[in-house]
Tab-separated table of N, CA and C in Angstrom:
chain	number	residue	atom	x	y	z
A	30	ARG	N	-7.061	-13.989	-4.067
A	30	ARG	CA	-8.144	-13.909	-5.094
A	30	ARG	C	-8.269	-12.577	-5.654
A	31	GLY	N	-7.350	-11.643	-5.385
A	31	GLY	CA	-7.428	-10.360	-6.115
A	31	GLY	C	-8.139	-9.318	-5.278
A	32	ASP	N	-8.454	-9.662	-4.056
A	32	ASP	CA	-9.161	-8.650	-3.134
A	32	ASP	C	-8.085	-7.905	-2.348
A	33	SER	N	-8.191	-6.604	-2.232
A	33	SER	CA	-7.371	-5.834	-1.310
A	33	SER	C	-7.851	-5.900	0.101
A	34	VAL	N	-6.989	-5.875	1.123
A	34	VAL	CA	-7.316	-6.038	2.475
A	34	VAL	C	-6.635	-5.066	3.310
A	35	ASN	N	-7.404	-4.523	4.283
A	35	ASN	CA	-6.828	-3.697	5.336
A	35	ASN	C	-6.800	-4.510	6.599
A	36	LEU	N	-5.480	-4.871	6.969
A	36	LEU	CA	-5.334	-5.661	8.213
A	36	LEU	C	-5.090	-4.684	9.388
A	37	VAL	N	-6.064	-4.629	10.230
A	37	VAL	CA	-6.021	-3.646	11.340
A	37	VAL	C	-5.455	-4.506	12.537
A	38	ALA	N	-4.276	-4.002	12.941
A	38	ALA	CA	-3.521	-4.672	14.081
A	38	ALA	C	-2.665	-3.715	14.791
A	39	SER	N	-2.632	-3.799	16.058
A	39	SER	CA	-1.790	-3.046	16.893
A	39	SER	C	-1.167	-3.898	17.921
A	40	ARG	N	-0.371	-3.363	18.793
A	40	ARG	CA	0.261	-4.117	19.789
A	40	ARG	C	-0.779	-4.744	20.710
A	41	PRO	N	-0.652	-5.866	21.341
A	41	PRO	CA	0.449	-6.780	21.318
A	41	PRO	C	0.280	-7.906	20.243
A	42	VAL	N	-0.575	-7.738	19.282
A	42	VAL	CA	-0.766	-8.796	18.227
A	42	VAL	C	0.519	-8.828	17.450
A	43	LYS	N	0.858	-10.109	17.067
A	43	LYS	CA	2.031	-10.415	16.227
A	43	LYS	C	1.768	-10.309	14.729
A	44	TRP	N	1.399	-9.059	14.354
A	44	TRP	CA	1.054	-8.916	12.942
A	44	TRP	C	2.241	-9.021	12.039
A	45	ARG	N	3.404	-8.600	12.479
A	45	ARG	CA	4.548	-8.786	11.619
A	45	ARG	C	4.846	-10.222	11.260
A	46	GLU	N	4.718	-11.085	12.232
A	46	GLU	CA	4.974	-12.497	11.972
A	46	GLU	C	3.868	-13.070	11.104
A	47	LEU	N	2.654	-12.621	11.235
A	47	LEU	CA	1.512	-13.014	10.358
A	47	LEU	C	1.859	-12.626	8.919
A	48	LEU	N	2.194	-11.407	8.709
A	48	LEU	CA	2.448	-10.871	7.359
A	48	LEU	C	3.692	-11.663	6.636
A	49	GLU	N	4.694	-11.920	7.522
A	49	GLU	CA	5.826	-12.733	6.963
A	49	GLU	C	5.424	-14.118	6.627
A	50	HIS	N	4.531	-14.737	7.491
A	50	HIS	CA	3.995	-16.078	7.178
A	50	HIS	C	3.162	-16.136	5.882
A	51	VAL	N	2.327	-15.088	5.712
A	51	VAL	CA	1.448	-14.967	4.553
A	51	VAL	C	2.392	-14.858	3.310
A	52	ARG	N	3.345	-14.038	3.454
A	52	ARG	CA	4.234	-13.726	2.322
A	52	ARG	C	5.105	-14.906	2.009
A	53	LYS	N	5.726	-15.516	2.989
A	53	LYS	CA	6.616	-16.652	2.738
A	53	LYS	C	5.919	-17.921	2.300
A	54	ASP	N	4.788	-18.287	2.902
A	54	ASP	CA	4.196	-19.524	2.779
A	54	ASP	C	2.990	-19.555	1.818
A	55	HIS	N	2.461	-18.433	1.480
A	55	HIS	CA	1.243	-18.482	0.626
A	55	HIS	C	1.259	-17.545	-0.541
A	56	PHE	N	1.800	-16.337	-0.471
A	56	PHE	CA	1.837	-15.358	-1.496
A	56	PHE	C	3.257	-14.830	-1.739
A	57	LYS	N	4.109	-15.692	-2.278
A	57	LYS	CA	5.519	-15.277	-2.472
A	57	LYS	C	5.739	-14.122	-3.332
A	58	ASP	N	4.689	-13.778	-4.148
A	58	ASP	CA	4.862	-12.646	-5.107
A	58	ASP	C	4.480	-11.371	-4.474
A	59	PHE	N	4.185	-11.312	-3.216
A	59	PHE	CA	3.854	-10.005	-2.618
A	59	PHE	C	5.071	-9.160	-2.393
A	60	GLY	N	5.168	-7.976	-2.836
A	60	GLY	CA	6.182	-7.056	-2.495
A	60	GLY	C	5.818	-6.387	-1.140
A	61	ILE	N	6.730	-5.698	-0.560
A	61	ILE	CA	6.523	-5.119	0.770
A	61	ILE	C	7.135	-3.718	0.908
A	62	ILE	N	6.328	-2.791	1.366
A	62	ILE	CA	6.769	-1.460	1.586
A	62	ILE	C	6.416	-1.027	2.985
A	63	ASP	N	7.306	-0.365	3.741
A	63	ASP	CA	6.990	0.109	5.029
A	63	ASP	C	6.956	1.652	4.975
A	64	VAL	N	5.799	2.252	5.228
A	64	VAL	CA	5.684	3.736	5.151
A	64	VAL	C	6.588	4.440	6.158
A	65	GLU	N	6.983	3.762	7.209
A	65	GLU	CA	7.861	4.363	8.148
A	65	GLU	C	9.325	4.374	7.677
A	66	ASP	N	9.681	3.637	6.631
A	66	ASP	CA	11.004	3.532	6.099
A	66	ASP	C	11.298	4.917	5.445
A	67	PRO	N	12.476	5.571	5.918
A	67	PRO	CA	12.816	6.884	5.348
A	67	PRO	C	13.135	6.813	3.872
A	68	LYS	N	13.383	5.631	3.318
A	68	LYS	CA	13.631	5.502	1.864
A	68	LYS	C	12.452	5.844	1.043
A	69	VAL	N	11.185	5.872	1.628
A	69	VAL	CA	10.003	6.132	0.882
A	69	VAL	C	9.236	7.388	1.357
A	70	THR	N	9.996	8.293	1.842
A	70	THR	CA	9.474	9.568	2.423
A	70	THR	C	8.793	10.417	1.400
A	71	THR	N	9.355	10.504	0.218
A	71	THR	CA	8.774	11.322	-0.916
A	71	THR	C	7.889	10.496	-1.832
A	72	ARG	N	7.120	11.145	-2.596
A	72	ARG	CA	6.231	10.451	-3.523
A	72	ARG	C	7.035	9.842	-4.606
A	73	LYS	N	8.086	10.505	-5.130
A	73	LYS	CA	8.945	9.964	-6.105
A	73	LYS	C	9.649	8.656	-5.637
A	74	ALA	N	10.145	8.736	-4.388
A	74	ALA	CA	10.764	7.557	-3.783
A	74	ALA	C	9.852	6.391	-3.589
A	75	LEU	N	8.566	6.690	-3.183
A	75	LEU	CA	7.653	5.642	-2.948
A	75	LEU	C	7.250	5.016	-4.296
A	76	VAL	N	7.044	5.778	-5.346
A	76	VAL	CA	6.742	5.266	-6.684
A	76	VAL	C	7.840	4.408	-7.176
A	77	GLU	N	9.133	4.860	-7.047
A	77	GLU	CA	10.226	4.042	-7.430
A	77	GLU	C	10.296	2.730	-6.619
A	78	GLU	N	9.984	2.727	-5.358
A	78	GLU	CA	10.006	1.510	-4.565
A	78	GLU	C	8.878	0.552	-5.041
A	79	ILE	N	7.687	1.078	-5.306
A	79	ILE	CA	6.636	0.243	-5.881
A	79	ILE	C	7.094	-0.388	-7.204
A	80	LEU	N	7.727	0.320	-8.023
A	80	LEU	CA	8.199	-0.201	-9.267
A	80	LEU	C	9.299	-1.218	-9.072
A	81	ARG	N	10.178	-1.037	-8.084
A	81	ARG	CA	11.228	-1.982	-7.709
A	81	ARG	C	10.504	-3.328	-7.242
A	82	GLN	N	9.527	-3.133	-6.390
A	82	GLN	CA	8.768	-4.318	-5.817
A	82	GLN	C	8.142	-5.114	-6.914
A	83	CYS	N	7.752	-4.444	-8.010
A	83	CYS	CA	7.100	-5.268	-9.112
A	83	CYS	C	8.096	-5.777	-10.121
A	84	GLY	N	9.399	-5.606	-9.797
A	84	GLY	CA	10.441	-6.180	-10.681
A	84	GLY	C	10.931	-5.222	-11.779
A	85	THR	N	10.577	-4.001	-11.616
A	85	THR	CA	11.015	-2.990	-12.646
A	85	THR	C	11.642	-1.823	-11.915
A	86	PRO	N	12.952	-1.977	-11.543
A	86	PRO	CA	13.654	-0.840	-10.872
A	86	PRO	C	13.959	0.226	-11.866
A	87	ILE	N	13.290	1.288	-11.731
A	87	ILE	CA	13.370	2.463	-12.615
A	87	ILE	C	13.602	3.800	-11.755
A	88	THR	N	14.420	4.610	-12.202
A	88	THR	CA	14.510	5.978	-11.566
A	88	THR	C	13.517	6.828	-12.402
A	89	VAL	N	12.513	7.332	-11.662
A	89	VAL	CA	11.504	8.155	-12.402
A	89	VAL	C	11.968	9.564	-12.497
A	90	PRO	N	11.555	10.336	-13.428
A	90	PRO	CA	11.955	11.672	-13.631
A	90	PRO	C	11.444	12.570	-12.520
A	91	ASN	N	12.192	13.691	-12.341
A	91	ASN	CA	11.787	14.632	-11.254
A	91	ASN	C	10.579	15.409	-11.654
A	92	LYS	N	10.205	15.464	-12.890
A	92	LYS	CA	9.125	16.268	-13.329
A	92	LYS	C	7.823	15.744	-12.681
A	93	LYS	N	7.076	16.633	-11.977
A	93	LYS	CA	5.882	16.251	-11.191
A	93	LYS	C	4.873	15.572	-12.176
A	94	GLY	N	4.376	14.457	-11.697
A	94	GLY	CA	3.328	13.714	-12.528
A	94	GLY	C	3.858	12.698	-13.377
A	95	GLU	N	5.130	12.823	-13.864
A	95	GLU	CA	5.729	11.751	-14.697
A	95	GLU	C	5.910	10.438	-13.924
A	96	ASP	N	6.156	10.574	-12.628
A	96	ASP	CA	6.320	9.312	-11.785
A	96	ASP	C	5.042	8.544	-11.893
A	97	LEU	N	3.872	9.165	-11.863
A	97	LEU	CA	2.598	8.462	-11.853
A	97	LEU	C	2.299	7.886	-13.231
A	98	VAL	N	2.652	8.623	-14.271
A	98	VAL	CA	2.537	8.108	-15.655
A	98	VAL	C	3.268	6.775	-15.843
A	99	ILE	N	4.555	6.843	-15.400
A	99	ILE	CA	5.417	5.646	-15.439
A	99	ILE	C	4.892	4.461	-14.622
A	100	LEU	N	4.401	4.779	-13.483
A	100	LEU	CA	3.806	3.751	-12.663
A	100	LEU	C	2.562	3.094	-13.304
A	101	GLY	N	1.734	3.864	-13.810
A	101	GLY	CA	0.477	3.395	-14.495
A	101	GLY	C	0.835	2.543	-15.724
A	102	ARG	N	1.790	3.039	-16.548
A	102	ARG	CA	2.170	2.354	-17.715
A	102	ARG	C	2.860	0.973	-17.363
A	103	THR	N	3.688	1.030	-16.387
A	103	THR	CA	4.464	-0.173	-16.039
A	103	THR	C	3.480	-1.262	-15.474
A	104	LEU	N	2.565	-0.852	-14.674
A	104	LEU	CA	1.642	-1.854	-14.074
A	104	LEU	C	0.622	-2.326	-15.161
A	105	ASP	N	0.249	-1.419	-16.080
A	105	ASP	CA	-0.661	-1.807	-17.162
A	105	ASP	C	-0.016	-2.852	-18.064
A	106	ALA	N	1.300	-2.749	-18.292
A	106	ALA	CA	1.997	-3.736	-19.111
A	106	ALA	C	2.202	-5.146	-18.450
A	107	LYS	N	1.976	-5.204	-17.246
A	107	LYS	CA	2.161	-6.494	-16.557
A	107	LYS	C	0.948	-7.376	-16.820
A	108	ARG	N	1.134	-8.661	-16.919
A	108	ARG	CA	0.075	-9.613	-17.226
A	108	ARG	C	-0.839	-9.815	-16.012
A	109	SER	N	-0.265	-9.756	-14.824
A	109	SER	CA	-1.041	-9.914	-13.637
A	109	SER	C	-0.840	-8.753	-12.677
A	110	PRO	N	-1.832	-8.486	-11.809
A	110	PRO	CA	-1.647	-7.422	-10.928
A	110	PRO	C	-0.487	-7.486	-9.952
A	111	LEU	N	0.050	-6.301	-9.525
A	111	LEU	CA	1.032	-6.242	-8.482
A	111	LEU	C	0.399	-6.463	-7.160
A	112	ARG	N	0.950	-7.350	-6.380
A	112	ARG	CA	0.441	-7.584	-4.992
A	112	ARG	C	1.564	-7.009	-4.080
A	113	LEU	N	1.022	-6.149	-3.186
A	113	LEU	CA	1.891	-5.285	-2.390
A	113	LEU	C	1.393	-5.205	-1.006
A	114	ILE	N	2.205	-5.440	-0.043
A	114	ILE	CA	1.935	-5.188	1.410
A	114	ILE	C	2.443	-3.775	1.703
A	115	ILE	N	1.603	-2.977	2.325
A	115	ILE	CA	2.011	-1.714	2.835
A	115	ILE	C	1.890	-1.661	4.421
A	116	LYS	N	3.021	-1.668	5.099
A	116	LYS	CA	3.009	-1.722	6.520
A	116	LYS	C	2.991	-0.210	6.945
A	117	HIS	N	2.349	-0.101	8.171
A	117	HIS	CA	2.231	1.226	8.903
A	117	HIS	C	1.515	2.272	8.012
A	118	PHE	N	0.464	1.804	7.429
A	118	PHE	CA	-0.395	2.717	6.554
A	118	PHE	C	-0.890	3.899	7.273
A	119	HIS	N	-1.133	3.792	8.604
A	119	HIS	CA	-1.598	4.885	9.459
A	119	HIS	C	-0.666	6.071	9.416
A	120	GLU	N	0.559	5.861	8.914
A	120	GLU	CA	1.581	6.990	8.807
A	120	GLU	C	1.422	7.833	7.544
A	121	VAL	N	0.542	7.352	6.549
A	121	VAL	CA	0.463	8.181	5.291
A	121	VAL	C	0.047	9.548	5.509
A	122	LYS	N	-0.796	9.860	6.430
A	122	LYS	CA	-1.282	11.250	6.616
A	122	LYS	C	-0.195	12.125	7.154
A	123	GLU	N	0.905	11.540	7.666
A	123	GLU	CA	2.034	12.290	8.065
A	123	GLU	C	3.123	12.530	7.004
A	124	ARG	N	2.935	11.895	5.889
A	124	ARG	CA	3.865	12.041	4.759
A	124	ARG	C	3.356	13.173	3.944
A	125	LYS	N	3.972	14.380	4.005
A	125	LYS	CA	3.517	15.592	3.350
A	125	LYS	C	3.723	15.501	1.872
A	126	TYR	N	4.551	14.571	1.394
A	126	TYR	CA	4.794	14.470	-0.050
A	126	TYR	C	3.820	13.495	-0.739
A	127	TYR	N	3.014	12.756	0.028
A	127	TYR	CA	2.063	11.804	-0.538
A	127	TYR	C	0.729	12.720	-0.728
A	128	ASP	N	0.385	12.943	-1.990
A	128	ASP	CA	-0.680	13.811	-2.278
A	128	ASP	C	-1.867	13.182	-2.913
A	129	ASN	N	-2.864	13.906	-3.196
A	129	ASN	CA	-4.148	13.331	-3.768
A	129	ASN	C	-3.947	12.751	-5.095
A	130	GLU	N	-2.966	13.260	-5.892
A	130	GLU	CA	-2.646	12.702	-7.243
A	130	GLU	C	-2.165	11.198	-7.052
A	131	LEU	N	-1.248	10.995	-6.040
A	131	LEU	CA	-0.795	9.664	-5.732
A	131	LEU	C	-1.883	8.746	-5.332
A	132	PHE	N	-2.724	9.190	-4.400
A	132	PHE	CA	-3.846	8.338	-3.861
A	132	PHE	C	-4.892	8.072	-4.945
A	133	SER	N	-5.162	9.054	-5.869
A	133	SER	CA	-6.110	8.814	-6.905
A	133	SER	C	-5.552	7.789	-7.876
A	134	THR	N	-4.237	7.809	-8.088
A	134	THR	CA	-3.657	6.806	-8.977
A	134	THR	C	-3.713	5.442	-8.370
A	135	LEU	N	-3.411	5.359	-7.057
A	135	LEU	CA	-3.554	4.056	-6.344
A	135	LEU	C	-4.928	3.524	-6.477
A	136	ARG	N	-5.935	4.361	-6.213
A	136	ARG	CA	-7.296	4.019	-6.280
A	136	ARG	C	-7.710	3.471	-7.752
A	137	TYR	N	-7.254	4.171	-8.739
A	137	TYR	CA	-7.498	3.793	-10.100
A	137	TYR	C	-6.838	2.376	-10.340
A	138	LEU	N	-5.667	2.278	-9.913
A	138	LEU	CA	-4.884	0.893	-10.165
A	138	LEU	C	-5.628	-0.179	-9.376
A	139	MET	N	-6.183	0.083	-8.278
A	139	MET	CA	-6.914	-1.000	-7.476
A	139	MET	C	-8.271	-1.284	-8.022
A	140	THR	N	-9.020	-0.255	-8.454
A	140	THR	CA	-10.448	-0.461	-8.705
A	140	THR	C	-10.719	-0.494	-10.264
A	141	GLU	N	-10.261	0.418	-11.022
A	141	GLU	CA	-10.582	0.478	-12.382
A	141	GLU	C	-9.780	-0.474	-13.290
A	142	SER	N	-8.492	-0.367	-13.174
A	142	SER	CA	-7.654	-1.239	-14.034
A	142	SER	C	-7.288	-2.636	-13.378
A	143	GLN	N	-7.533	-2.700	-12.047
A	143	GLN	CA	-7.328	-3.877	-11.265
A	143	GLN	C	-5.898	-4.424	-11.513
A	144	LYS	N	-4.887	-3.474	-11.509
A	144	LYS	CA	-3.536	-3.825	-11.686
A	144	LYS	C	-2.804	-3.812	-10.368
A	145	LEU	N	-3.440	-3.534	-9.280
A	145	LEU	CA	-2.826	-3.414	-7.965
A	145	LEU	C	-3.733	-4.067	-6.820
A	146	VAL	N	-3.120	-4.951	-6.159
A	146	VAL	CA	-3.793	-5.564	-4.954
A	146	VAL	C	-2.956	-5.194	-3.729
A	147	LEU	N	-3.624	-4.611	-2.761
A	147	LEU	CA	-2.871	-4.160	-1.580
A	147	LEU	C	-3.321	-4.967	-0.365
A	148	LEU	N	-2.341	-5.231	0.513
A	148	LEU	CA	-2.608	-5.689	1.828
A	148	LEU	C	-2.002	-4.599	2.734
A	149	ILE	N	-2.899	-3.792	3.345
A	149	ILE	CA	-2.539	-2.644	3.997
A	149	ILE	C	-2.627	-2.914	5.568
A	150	GLN	N	-1.550	-2.750	6.227
A	150	GLN	CA	-1.543	-2.924	7.699
A	150	GLN	C	-1.594	-1.613	8.283
A	151	SER	N	-2.549	-1.427	9.301
A	151	SER	CA	-2.618	-0.098	9.987
A	151	SER	C	-3.107	-0.461	11.378
A	152	ARG	N	-3.029	0.582	12.261
A	152	ARG	CA	-3.494	0.488	13.565
A	152	ARG	C	-4.991	0.646	13.723
A	153	LYS	N	-5.578	1.433	12.765
A	153	LYS	CA	-7.032	1.684	12.762
A	153	LYS	C	-7.539	1.371	11.311
A	154	PRO	N	-8.806	1.125	11.184
A	154	PRO	CA	-9.300	0.952	9.798
A	154	PRO	C	-9.026	2.150	8.922
A	155	TYR	N	-8.674	1.876	7.677
A	155	TYR	CA	-8.206	3.041	6.828
A	155	TYR	C	-9.250	4.097	6.724
A	156	VAL	N	-10.486	3.801	6.731
A	156	VAL	CA	-11.569	4.806	6.672
A	156	VAL	C	-11.579	5.763	7.833
A	157	GLU	N	-10.886	5.345	8.989
A	157	GLU	CA	-10.766	6.226	10.179
A	157	GLU	C	-9.461	7.014	10.078
A	158	ILE	N	-8.603	6.582	9.154
A	158	ILE	CA	-7.278	7.363	9.082
A	158	ILE	C	-7.425	8.465	8.048
A	159	LEU	N	-8.145	8.181	7.004
A	159	LEU	CA	-8.296	9.144	5.926
A	159	LEU	C	-9.517	10.039	5.967
A	160	PRO	N	-9.434	11.308	5.592
A	160	PRO	CA	-10.652	12.153	5.542
A	160	PRO	C	-11.662	11.580	4.657
A	161	HIS	N	-12.965	11.885	4.890
A	161	HIS	CA	-13.987	11.285	4.072
A	161	HIS	C	-13.984	11.723	2.553
A	162	ASP	N	-13.291	12.799	2.307
A	162	ASP	CA	-13.204	13.220	0.922
A	162	ASP	C	-11.887	12.762	0.265
A	163	HIS	N	-11.112	11.963	0.918
A	163	HIS	CA	-9.870	11.488	0.428
A	163	HIS	C	-10.069	10.549	-0.728
A	164	PRO	N	-9.231	10.550	-1.766
A	164	PRO	CA	-9.305	9.691	-2.963
A	164	PRO	C	-9.448	8.144	-2.512
A	165	LEU	N	-8.795	7.660	-1.543
A	165	LEU	CA	-8.846	6.266	-1.171
A	165	LEU	C	-10.108	5.943	-0.317
A	166	SER	N	-10.741	7.022	0.212
A	166	SER	CA	-11.938	6.746	1.028
A	166	SER	C	-13.083	6.206	0.208
A	167	SER	N	-13.015	6.363	-1.084
A	167	SER	CA	-14.126	5.872	-1.949
A	167	SER	C	-13.883	4.401	-2.417
A	168	VAL	N	-12.739	3.821	-2.029
A	168	VAL	CA	-12.510	2.404	-2.374
A	168	VAL	C	-13.453	1.521	-1.533
A	169	THR	N	-14.312	0.902	-2.171
A	169	THR	CA	-15.299	0.088	-1.440
A	169	THR	C	-14.954	-1.400	-1.465
A	170	ASN	N	-14.041	-1.792	-2.296
A	170	ASN	CA	-13.757	-3.273	-2.423
A	170	ASN	C	-12.562	-3.639	-1.550
A	171	LEU	N	-12.198	-2.793	-0.571
A	171	LEU	CA	-11.141	-3.075	0.351
A	171	LEU	C	-11.784	-3.764	1.647
A	172	LYS	N	-11.437	-5.003	1.786
A	172	LYS	CA	-11.981	-5.720	2.888
A	172	LYS	C	-11.067	-5.454	4.172
A	173	THR	N	-11.780	-5.321	5.321
A	173	THR	CA	-11.137	-5.032	6.592
A	173	THR	C	-11.163	-6.294	7.492
A	174	VAL	N	-9.977	-6.669	7.984
A	174	VAL	CA	-9.753	-7.769	8.905
A	174	VAL	C	-9.039	-7.228	10.118
A	175	GLU	N	-9.681	-7.407	11.258
A	175	GLU	CA	-9.100	-6.863	12.498
A	175	GLU	C	-8.495	-8.060	13.328
A	176	LEU	N	-7.234	-7.858	13.696
A	176	LEU	CA	-6.591	-8.833	14.562
A	176	LEU	C	-6.705	-8.338	16.024
A	177	ARG	N	-7.092	-9.224	16.939
A	177	ARG	CA	-7.202	-8.807	18.303
A	177	ARG	C	-6.413	-9.774	19.152
A	178	GLY	N	-5.748	-9.223	20.182
A	178	GLY	CA	-5.007	-10.012	21.172
A	178	GLY	C	-5.947	-10.852	22.044
A	179	ASP	N	-5.457	-11.789	22.724
A	179	ASP	CA	-6.260	-12.661	23.592
A	179	ASP	C	-7.118	-11.894	24.616
A	180	ASN	N	-6.504	-10.757	25.100
A	180	ASN	CA	-7.300	-10.031	26.245
A	180	ASN	C	-8.060	-8.851	25.689
A	181	GLN	N	-8.371	-8.857	24.441
A	181	GLN	CA	-9.093	-7.710	23.821
A	181	GLN	C	-10.578	-8.080	23.584
């Protein structure tokens, strides 16, 4: 329906299988990015992977900021929002190249232009992962769903 979701899941819950089921059987248009994947360690690489996931594989310039301009223009030109699963979101704070400009852009694409719908998997709710003054902390339309194992 266009709502972004934070799927809070940790071991022993089978969240990987759930995401694959959701993607395969219900939302085939969801792209998927794993923050633990070394291919997306830098901001430039992450932006290029987001663009690839939306069907527009582009090498973005090395000039700082141009990557976000291209991301914004590319998603703005799309008729429908990009739907994207981000696995291991709890690792974003360890990625030193992911900066406030990146997160401000993601927030804008999610809330203002509504060109990005995220399904974020993390071990804790995203509000506990990010500092209170972080750009994504102000996203209020992100619904949280917590998966719990049988013995929790």
